[in-house]
Short mmCIF file of C-alpha atoms and ligand atoms in Angstrom, two decimals:
data_model
loop_
_atom_site.label_atom_id
_atom_site.label_comp_id
_atom_site.label_asym_id
_atom_site.label_seq_id
_atom_site.Cartn_x
_atom_site.Cartn_y
_atom_site.Cartn_z
CA UNK A 78 165.31 -107.50 0.20
CA UNK A 79 166.11 -108.83 3.67
CA UNK A 80 169.39 -110.24 4.96
CA UNK A 81 168.75 -112.84 7.62
CA UNK A 82 170.96 -114.91 9.93
CA UNK A 83 169.76 -118.46 10.59
CA UNK A 84 170.69 -120.55 13.63
CA UNK A 85 170.05 -124.29 14.08
CA UNK A 86 170.89 -126.34 17.20
CA UNK A 87 168.00 -128.83 17.48
CA UNK A 88 170.06 -132.02 17.53
CA UNK A 89 173.75 -132.69 16.98
CA UNK A 90 174.64 -130.08 14.37
CA UNK A 91 175.58 -126.53 15.32
CA UNK A 92 174.84 -124.49 12.24
CA UNK A 93 174.58 -120.87 11.12
CA UNK A 94 173.82 -119.35 7.72
CA UNK A 95 173.33 -115.98 6.11
CA UNK A 96 170.73 -115.62 3.38
CA UNK A 97 169.26 -112.65 1.57
CA UNK A 98 166.27 -112.21 -0.65
CA UNK A 99 162.62 -111.45 -1.10
CA UNK A 100 159.81 -113.98 -1.63
CA UNK A 101 161.06 -116.99 -3.58
CA UNK A 102 164.04 -115.04 -4.93
CA UNK A 103 166.78 -115.82 -2.42
CA UNK A 104 170.55 -116.20 -2.35
CA UNK A 105 172.47 -118.20 0.23
CA UNK A 106 175.54 -116.17 1.21
CA UNK A 107 177.06 -118.67 3.65
CA UNK A 108 176.40 -121.91 5.48
CA UNK A 109 178.51 -123.36 8.30
CA UNK A 110 177.68 -126.77 9.80
CA UNK A 111 179.62 -128.26 12.68
CA UNK A 112 178.66 -131.91 13.24
CA UNK A 113 179.24 -133.35 16.67
CA UNK A 114 181.16 -136.57 15.95
CA UNK A 115 181.38 -137.41 19.65
CA UNK A 116 177.97 -139.16 19.60
CA UNK A 117 179.12 -141.93 17.27
CA UNK A 118 181.00 -143.66 20.07
CA UNK A 119 177.75 -143.88 22.07
CA UNK A 120 175.72 -145.23 19.17
CA UNK A 121 173.29 -142.29 19.28
CA UNK A 122 172.93 -138.66 20.29
CA UNK A 123 173.48 -138.03 24.01
CA UNK A 124 171.35 -134.93 24.79
CA UNK A 125 173.51 -133.51 27.59
CA UNK A 126 176.67 -133.80 25.50
CA UNK A 127 174.87 -132.21 22.54
CA UNK A 128 173.86 -129.16 24.63
CA UNK A 129 177.37 -128.65 25.93
CA UNK A 130 178.90 -129.01 22.48
CA UNK A 131 176.46 -126.40 21.10
CA UNK A 132 177.51 -124.01 23.87
CA UNK A 133 181.15 -124.31 22.86
CA UNK A 134 180.45 -124.04 19.14
CA UNK A 135 177.68 -121.48 18.75
CA UNK A 136 179.75 -118.27 18.90
CA UNK A 137 182.53 -119.32 16.48
CA UNK A 138 180.02 -120.96 14.11
CA UNK A 139 177.93 -117.77 13.85
CA UNK A 140 181.05 -115.61 13.50
CA UNK A 141 182.33 -117.87 10.74
CA UNK A 142 179.00 -117.74 8.87
CA UNK A 143 179.04 -113.93 8.96
CA UNK A 144 182.66 -113.88 7.83
CA UNK A 145 182.04 -116.28 4.93
CA UNK A 146 179.10 -114.16 3.83
CA UNK A 147 181.38 -111.10 3.90
CA UNK A 148 179.08 -109.26 6.32
CA UNK A 149 178.98 -108.17 9.94
CA UNK A 150 176.06 -108.17 12.36
CA UNK A 151 175.43 -104.55 11.37
CA UNK A 152 174.44 -105.81 7.89
CA UNK A 153 171.92 -108.34 9.23
CA UNK A 154 168.27 -107.31 9.47
CA UNK A 155 166.73 -110.31 11.23
CA UNK A 156 167.60 -113.53 13.06
CA UNK A 157 165.80 -116.85 12.56
CA UNK A 158 166.26 -119.68 15.03
CA UNK A 159 164.93 -123.23 15.35
CA UNK A 160 162.78 -123.36 18.49
CA UNK A 161 161.04 -126.75 17.98
CA UNK A 162 160.97 -129.70 17.70
CA UNK A 163 164.16 -131.31 18.97
CA UNK A 164 166.21 -131.86 22.10
CA UNK A 165 165.12 -129.12 24.49
CA UNK A 166 168.56 -128.54 25.99
CA UNK A 167 170.10 -128.33 22.52
CA UNK A 168 167.37 -126.03 21.18
CA UNK A 169 167.71 -123.75 24.20
CA UNK A 170 171.32 -122.94 23.32
CA UNK A 171 170.31 -121.62 19.89
CA UNK A 172 167.16 -119.91 21.16
CA UNK A 173 168.92 -118.16 24.07
CA UNK A 174 171.81 -117.09 21.89
CA UNK A 175 169.54 -115.79 19.11
CA UNK A 176 167.35 -113.87 21.55
CA UNK A 177 170.35 -112.31 23.31
CA UNK A 178 171.91 -111.33 19.99
CA UNK A 179 168.63 -109.88 18.72
CA UNK A 180 168.00 -107.98 21.94
CA UNK A 181 171.50 -106.53 22.15
CA UNK A 182 171.46 -105.42 18.48
CA UNK A 183 167.85 -104.32 18.41
CA UNK A 184 167.06 -106.90 15.71
CA UNK A 185 163.81 -108.79 15.17
CA UNK A 186 163.90 -112.52 15.91
CA UNK A 187 161.75 -115.23 14.28
CA UNK A 188 161.19 -118.72 15.73
CA UNK A 189 161.23 -121.50 13.12
CA UNK A 190 159.79 -125.02 13.24
CA UNK A 191 162.59 -127.42 12.27
CA UNK A 192 160.39 -129.55 9.99
CA UNK A 193 159.05 -126.52 8.16
CA UNK A 194 162.72 -125.69 7.68
CA UNK A 195 163.25 -129.05 5.96
CA UNK A 196 160.50 -128.20 3.44
CA UNK A 197 162.16 -124.88 2.59
CA UNK A 198 165.64 -126.46 2.50
CA UNK A 199 164.98 -128.33 -0.73
CA UNK A 200 163.95 -125.13 -2.53
CA UNK A 201 167.41 -123.65 -1.90
CA UNK A 202 168.75 -126.29 -4.31
CA UNK A 203 165.75 -126.10 -6.62
CA UNK A 204 164.22 -122.61 -6.86
CA UNK A 205 161.54 -124.02 -9.20
CA UNK A 206 160.28 -126.32 -6.41
CA UNK A 207 157.52 -123.98 -5.27
CA UNK A 208 154.06 -124.90 -3.94
CA UNK A 209 151.71 -126.44 -4.69
CA UNK A 210 153.56 -129.71 -4.12
CA UNK A 211 153.58 -132.93 -2.15
CA UNK A 212 156.28 -133.06 0.53
CA UNK A 213 157.78 -136.13 2.16
CA UNK A 214 159.92 -135.24 5.17
CA UNK A 215 162.06 -138.11 6.40
CA UNK A 216 164.53 -137.42 9.18
CA UNK A 217 165.92 -139.14 12.25
CA UNK A 218 163.02 -138.05 14.43
CA UNK A 219 160.11 -137.45 12.03
CA UNK A 220 158.31 -138.87 9.04
CA UNK A 221 155.66 -136.56 7.61
CA UNK A 222 153.68 -136.70 4.39
CA UNK A 223 152.20 -133.31 3.55
CA UNK A 224 150.26 -131.63 0.83
CA UNK A 225 151.52 -128.07 0.52
CA UNK A 226 149.09 -125.90 -1.40
CA UNK A 227 150.99 -122.70 -0.57
CA UNK A 228 153.86 -121.71 1.69
CA UNK A 229 152.51 -121.80 5.23
CA UNK A 230 149.51 -124.00 4.34
CA UNK A 231 150.32 -127.59 5.21
CA UNK A 232 147.85 -130.46 5.06
CA UNK A 233 149.18 -133.37 7.08
CA UNK A 234 148.21 -136.54 5.23
CA UNK A 235 150.10 -139.13 7.21
CA UNK A 236 153.11 -139.96 9.26
CA UNK A 237 154.74 -142.83 11.02
CA UNK A 238 152.89 -144.55 13.81
CA UNK A 239 156.09 -145.69 15.50
CA UNK A 240 159.72 -145.22 14.42
CA UNK A 241 160.73 -142.42 12.06
CA UNK A 242 162.25 -143.57 8.77
CA UNK A 243 165.73 -142.35 9.74
CA UNK A 244 165.38 -143.92 13.17
CA UNK A 245 164.65 -147.28 11.48
CA UNK A 246 167.81 -146.89 9.36
CA UNK A 247 169.80 -146.09 12.50
CA UNK A 248 168.39 -148.99 14.53
CA UNK A 249 168.88 -151.49 11.70
CA UNK A 250 172.38 -150.08 11.26
CA UNK A 251 173.06 -151.01 14.85
CA UNK A 252 171.63 -154.53 14.34
CA UNK A 253 173.97 -154.95 11.37
CA UNK A 254 176.97 -153.73 13.39
CA UNK A 255 177.37 -150.47 11.46
CA UNK A 256 178.46 -147.10 12.93
CA UNK A 257 175.94 -144.42 13.93
CA UNK A 258 174.12 -142.94 12.09
CA UNK A 259 173.30 -146.08 10.13
CA UNK A 260 171.53 -144.51 7.12
CA UNK A 261 174.51 -143.68 4.90
CA UNK A 262 176.25 -146.98 5.78
CA UNK A 263 173.17 -149.03 4.93
CA UNK A 264 172.88 -147.28 1.59
CA UNK A 265 176.55 -147.96 0.84
CA UNK A 266 176.59 -151.69 1.66
CA UNK A 267 173.11 -152.33 0.20
CA UNK A 268 174.61 -151.73 -3.27
CA UNK A 269 176.50 -155.03 -2.94
CA UNK A 270 173.49 -156.88 -1.51
CA UNK A 271 171.37 -159.46 -3.33
CA UNK A 272 167.90 -157.93 -3.80
CA UNK A 273 166.28 -161.38 -4.04
CA UNK A 274 167.75 -162.81 -0.83
CA UNK A 275 165.55 -161.07 1.77
CA UNK A 276 162.05 -159.85 1.16
CA UNK A 277 160.67 -157.97 4.15
CA UNK A 278 156.98 -157.07 4.20
CA UNK A 279 155.98 -153.59 2.97
CA UNK A 280 154.26 -152.19 6.07
CA UNK A 281 150.82 -150.60 5.73
CA UNK A 282 150.61 -151.35 2.02
CA UNK A 283 147.62 -153.43 0.97
CA UNK A 284 146.00 -153.77 -2.43
CA UNK A 285 142.57 -153.18 -0.94
CA UNK A 286 143.48 -149.84 0.67
CA UNK A 287 141.41 -146.86 -0.46
CA UNK A 288 141.61 -143.13 0.21
CA UNK A 289 140.02 -142.40 3.55
CA UNK A 290 141.34 -145.58 5.18
CA UNK A 291 143.30 -144.57 8.28
CA UNK A 292 146.39 -146.36 7.00
CA UNK A 293 146.16 -145.11 3.40
CA UNK A 294 148.91 -142.55 4.02
CA UNK A 295 150.23 -143.63 7.43
CA UNK A 296 153.47 -145.56 7.81
CA UNK A 297 155.10 -147.90 10.30
CA UNK A 298 158.72 -148.97 10.44
CA UNK A 299 159.19 -150.82 13.71
CA UNK A 300 157.91 -154.10 12.22
CA UNK A 301 160.62 -154.15 9.54
CA UNK A 302 163.21 -153.52 12.24
CA UNK A 303 161.95 -156.57 14.17
CA UNK A 304 161.93 -158.65 10.97
CA UNK A 305 165.57 -157.68 10.34
CA UNK A 306 166.45 -158.56 13.94
CA UNK A 307 164.93 -162.02 13.51
CA UNK A 308 166.75 -162.54 10.23
CA UNK A 309 170.06 -161.43 11.77
CA UNK A 310 169.67 -163.96 14.59
CA UNK A 311 169.48 -166.91 12.26
CA UNK A 312 172.26 -165.91 9.90
CA UNK A 313 175.98 -165.44 9.46
CA UNK A 314 176.10 -161.64 9.66
CA UNK A 315 179.44 -161.35 7.88
CA UNK A 316 178.01 -163.15 4.86
CA UNK A 317 174.52 -161.68 4.95
CA UNK A 318 175.06 -158.07 6.03
CA UNK A 319 174.87 -156.49 2.56
CA UNK A 320 171.80 -158.46 1.50
CA UNK A 321 170.01 -157.74 4.79
CA UNK A 322 170.73 -154.03 4.27
CA UNK A 323 169.43 -154.29 0.72
CA UNK A 324 166.23 -156.08 1.76
CA UNK A 325 165.57 -153.54 4.52
CA UNK A 326 166.26 -150.51 2.35
CA UNK A 327 164.06 -151.84 -0.49
CA UNK A 328 161.18 -152.31 1.94
CA UNK A 329 161.44 -148.78 3.40
CA UNK A 330 161.99 -147.15 0.01
CA UNK A 331 159.03 -148.93 -1.58
CA UNK A 332 156.75 -147.97 1.30
CA UNK A 333 157.79 -144.30 1.26
CA UNK A 334 157.48 -144.21 -2.53
CA UNK A 335 154.00 -145.75 -2.63
CA UNK A 336 152.61 -143.41 0.05
CA UNK A 337 154.10 -140.33 -1.60
CA UNK A 338 152.86 -141.44 -5.02
CA UNK A 339 149.32 -141.80 -3.62
CA UNK A 340 149.46 -138.27 -2.19
CA UNK A 341 150.73 -136.67 -5.41
CA UNK A 342 148.11 -138.54 -7.45
CA UNK A 343 145.21 -137.69 -5.13
CA UNK A 344 145.98 -133.95 -5.16
CA UNK A 345 147.11 -133.85 -8.79
CA UNK A 346 150.48 -132.37 -7.85
CA UNK A 347 153.12 -131.96 -10.54
CA UNK A 348 155.94 -131.42 -8.07
CA UNK A 349 157.08 -133.55 -5.15
CA UNK A 350 159.81 -132.54 -2.75
CA UNK A 351 161.89 -134.69 -0.44
CA UNK A 352 163.37 -133.29 2.75
CA UNK A 353 165.28 -134.48 5.82
CA UNK A 354 168.38 -136.62 6.26
CA UNK A 355 166.94 -139.76 4.64
CA UNK A 356 166.46 -137.68 1.48
CA UNK A 357 170.24 -138.15 0.98
CA UNK A 358 169.42 -141.73 -0.01
CA UNK A 359 169.95 -141.97 -3.78
CA UNK A 360 168.00 -145.20 -4.07
CA UNK A 361 164.98 -143.49 -2.51
CA UNK A 362 165.21 -140.50 -4.85
CA UNK A 363 165.75 -142.68 -7.96
CA UNK A 364 162.86 -145.03 -7.12
CA UNK A 365 160.55 -142.14 -6.41
CA UNK A 366 161.55 -140.20 -9.52
CA UNK A 367 160.75 -143.22 -11.69
CA UNK A 368 157.39 -143.92 -10.07
CA UNK A 369 156.29 -140.27 -10.14
CA UNK A 370 157.17 -139.96 -13.82
CA UNK A 371 154.19 -142.28 -14.40
CA UNK A 372 151.82 -139.47 -13.34
CA UNK A 373 153.89 -136.68 -14.87
CA UNK A 374 155.17 -135.42 -11.51
CA UNK A 375 158.71 -134.22 -10.99
CA UNK A 376 160.78 -135.06 -7.92
CA UNK A 377 163.05 -132.54 -6.21
CA UNK A 378 165.59 -133.99 -3.79
CA UNK A 379 167.98 -131.81 -1.79
CA UNK A 380 171.76 -132.06 -1.91
CA UNK A 381 173.15 -133.88 1.17
CA UNK A 382 174.28 -130.58 2.73
CA UNK A 383 170.77 -129.16 2.63
CA UNK A 384 169.02 -132.47 3.36
CA UNK A 385 170.61 -133.00 6.77
CA UNK A 386 170.27 -130.45 9.53
CA UNK A 387 171.48 -126.99 8.55
CA UNK A 388 170.76 -123.35 9.29
CA UNK A 389 170.22 -122.32 5.65
CA UNK A 390 166.80 -123.94 5.67
CA UNK A 391 166.00 -122.19 8.96
CA UNK A 392 167.01 -118.81 7.52
CA UNK A 393 164.85 -119.50 4.44
CA UNK A 394 161.77 -120.49 6.47
CA UNK A 395 162.49 -117.56 8.82
CA UNK A 396 162.50 -115.15 5.88
CA UNK A 397 159.02 -116.36 4.89
CA UNK A 398 157.66 -115.72 8.39
CA UNK A 399 159.55 -112.44 8.71
CA UNK A 400 157.97 -111.18 5.49
CA UNK A 401 154.55 -112.03 6.94
CA UNK A 402 155.37 -109.67 9.79
CA UNK A 403 155.90 -112.35 12.42
CA UNK A 404 158.22 -111.44 15.29
CA UNK A 405 159.12 -113.71 18.20
CA UNK A 406 158.54 -112.28 21.67
CA UNK A 407 161.46 -112.19 24.09
CA UNK A 408 159.95 -115.15 25.93
CA UNK A 409 160.26 -117.38 22.82
CA UNK A 410 160.72 -120.88 24.22
CA UNK A 411 162.08 -124.23 23.03
CA UNK A 412 159.74 -127.23 22.64
CA UNK A 413 160.56 -130.92 22.23
CA UNK A 414 157.50 -131.34 20.06
CA UNK A 415 155.15 -128.90 18.40
CA UNK A 416 152.85 -129.19 15.36
CA UNK A 417 154.07 -127.49 12.19
CA UNK A 418 152.56 -123.98 12.09
CA UNK A 419 149.94 -123.52 9.39
CA UNK A 420 148.42 -126.99 9.44
CA UNK A 421 145.17 -126.67 7.53
CA UNK A 422 143.83 -130.05 8.59
CA UNK A 423 145.15 -132.82 10.82
CA UNK A 424 144.27 -135.75 8.57
CA UNK A 425 142.79 -136.03 5.14
O1 LIG B 163 167.35 -134.46 9.11
P1 LIG B 163 168.47 -135.10 9.86
O2 LIG B 163 169.88 -134.65 9.56
O3 LIG B 163 168.30 -134.96 11.40
C1 LIG B 163 167.07 -134.97 12.04
O4 LIG B 163 166.36 -133.93 12.00
O5 LIG B 163 166.75 -136.05 12.57
O6 LIG B 163 168.34 -136.68 9.58
C2 LIG B 163 169.23 -137.61 10.12
C3 LIG B 163 168.81 -138.99 9.66
C4 LIG B 163 169.55 -140.13 10.36
O7 LIG B 163 168.59 -141.04 10.85
C5 LIG B 163 170.39 -140.76 9.25
O8 LIG B 163 170.61 -142.14 9.40
C6 LIG B 163 169.54 -140.47 8.03
O9 LIG B 163 169.06 -139.17 8.25
N1 LIG B 163 170.31 -140.54 6.80
C7 LIG B 163 170.10 -141.47 5.84
C8 LIG B 163 171.06 -141.24 4.83
N2 LIG B 163 171.83 -140.17 5.21
C9 LIG B 163 171.34 -139.75 6.42
N3 LIG B 163 169.20 -142.48 5.75
C10 LIG B 163 169.24 -143.26 4.65
N4 LIG B 163 170.15 -143.12 3.66
C11 LIG B 163 171.07 -142.12 3.70
N5 LIG B 163 171.96 -141.99 2.71
ZN1 LIG B 164 166.26 -132.46 10.71
#
């Protein structure tokens, strides 16, 4: 049994969590997430402001996580910290703090890949969601479709060729005059939209596609964004906003669902997990659940708290690497981009 402190500062959430366990048997003792609201007035995350806000928040956030878990640093056996990918200045705050804390307390430190964290995050809600499974990770910066045959063995099947799924939600949110981040607002207003009014093309979906085609699993979202922009220009936004949101969301959801369905079917997976902020989208989860039922596969979607950026998922992924004996050197660095560790093959 290991008790581990997780730290996450890759974007605009300062988060810390305490988790304990062994293997797949884990208990989350605390999770504190401080979201930096300041970015909403700029319509997106401002990296320099994010770094400074992390600096102010990191100490009280970690202290609060320890307090809520009813432990002190003396009860912690390891520290896990996100070191990639993300905003380098933001990541550096967490990485420097974690290393200093580990060094001063004589504790081992483990560097965690943020997207691997998102895979583990979903299992904190659903302990039965263990590999092998298909994983669709959809966040503001990444869109990855993976086949996970075991923890630490990730086959990258496809990803976006341009905008990430969450990025598309955020950009379309802006086009529709909605606050940042656009995802939750689009989902909310799309419920009142007319599904028949706008039909945007489903990108990279063709009837003639076969496994092995380069676009069989790959995705693209910038075309839909342009299509929405063109539709916005010719319409009365006040009247059309909800239906435009509905048409956009349906297009993205159908594309993500079809690609994920193909992956689960090809590998014969009975479990599919969703991870990342876009996994909060109920319409996505419902559509996927229905489609996957057709091949007897079960969908596991995270609760909103564990879908968006949080340190619990970092602690969980960190525990996995810690148990493998991995220890970060004192020169552990932050990287804006880095492949997920344990990729067994770039493309299928
Ligand atoms: O994983 P996350 O918290 O941060 C990154 O690692 O990027 O994901 C944030 C993204 C944003 O693009 C946001 O618009 C999107 O998740 N998002 C949603 C919903 N809630 C958050 N997208 C669609 N529907 C939602 N309900
Ligand atoms: Zn994330």
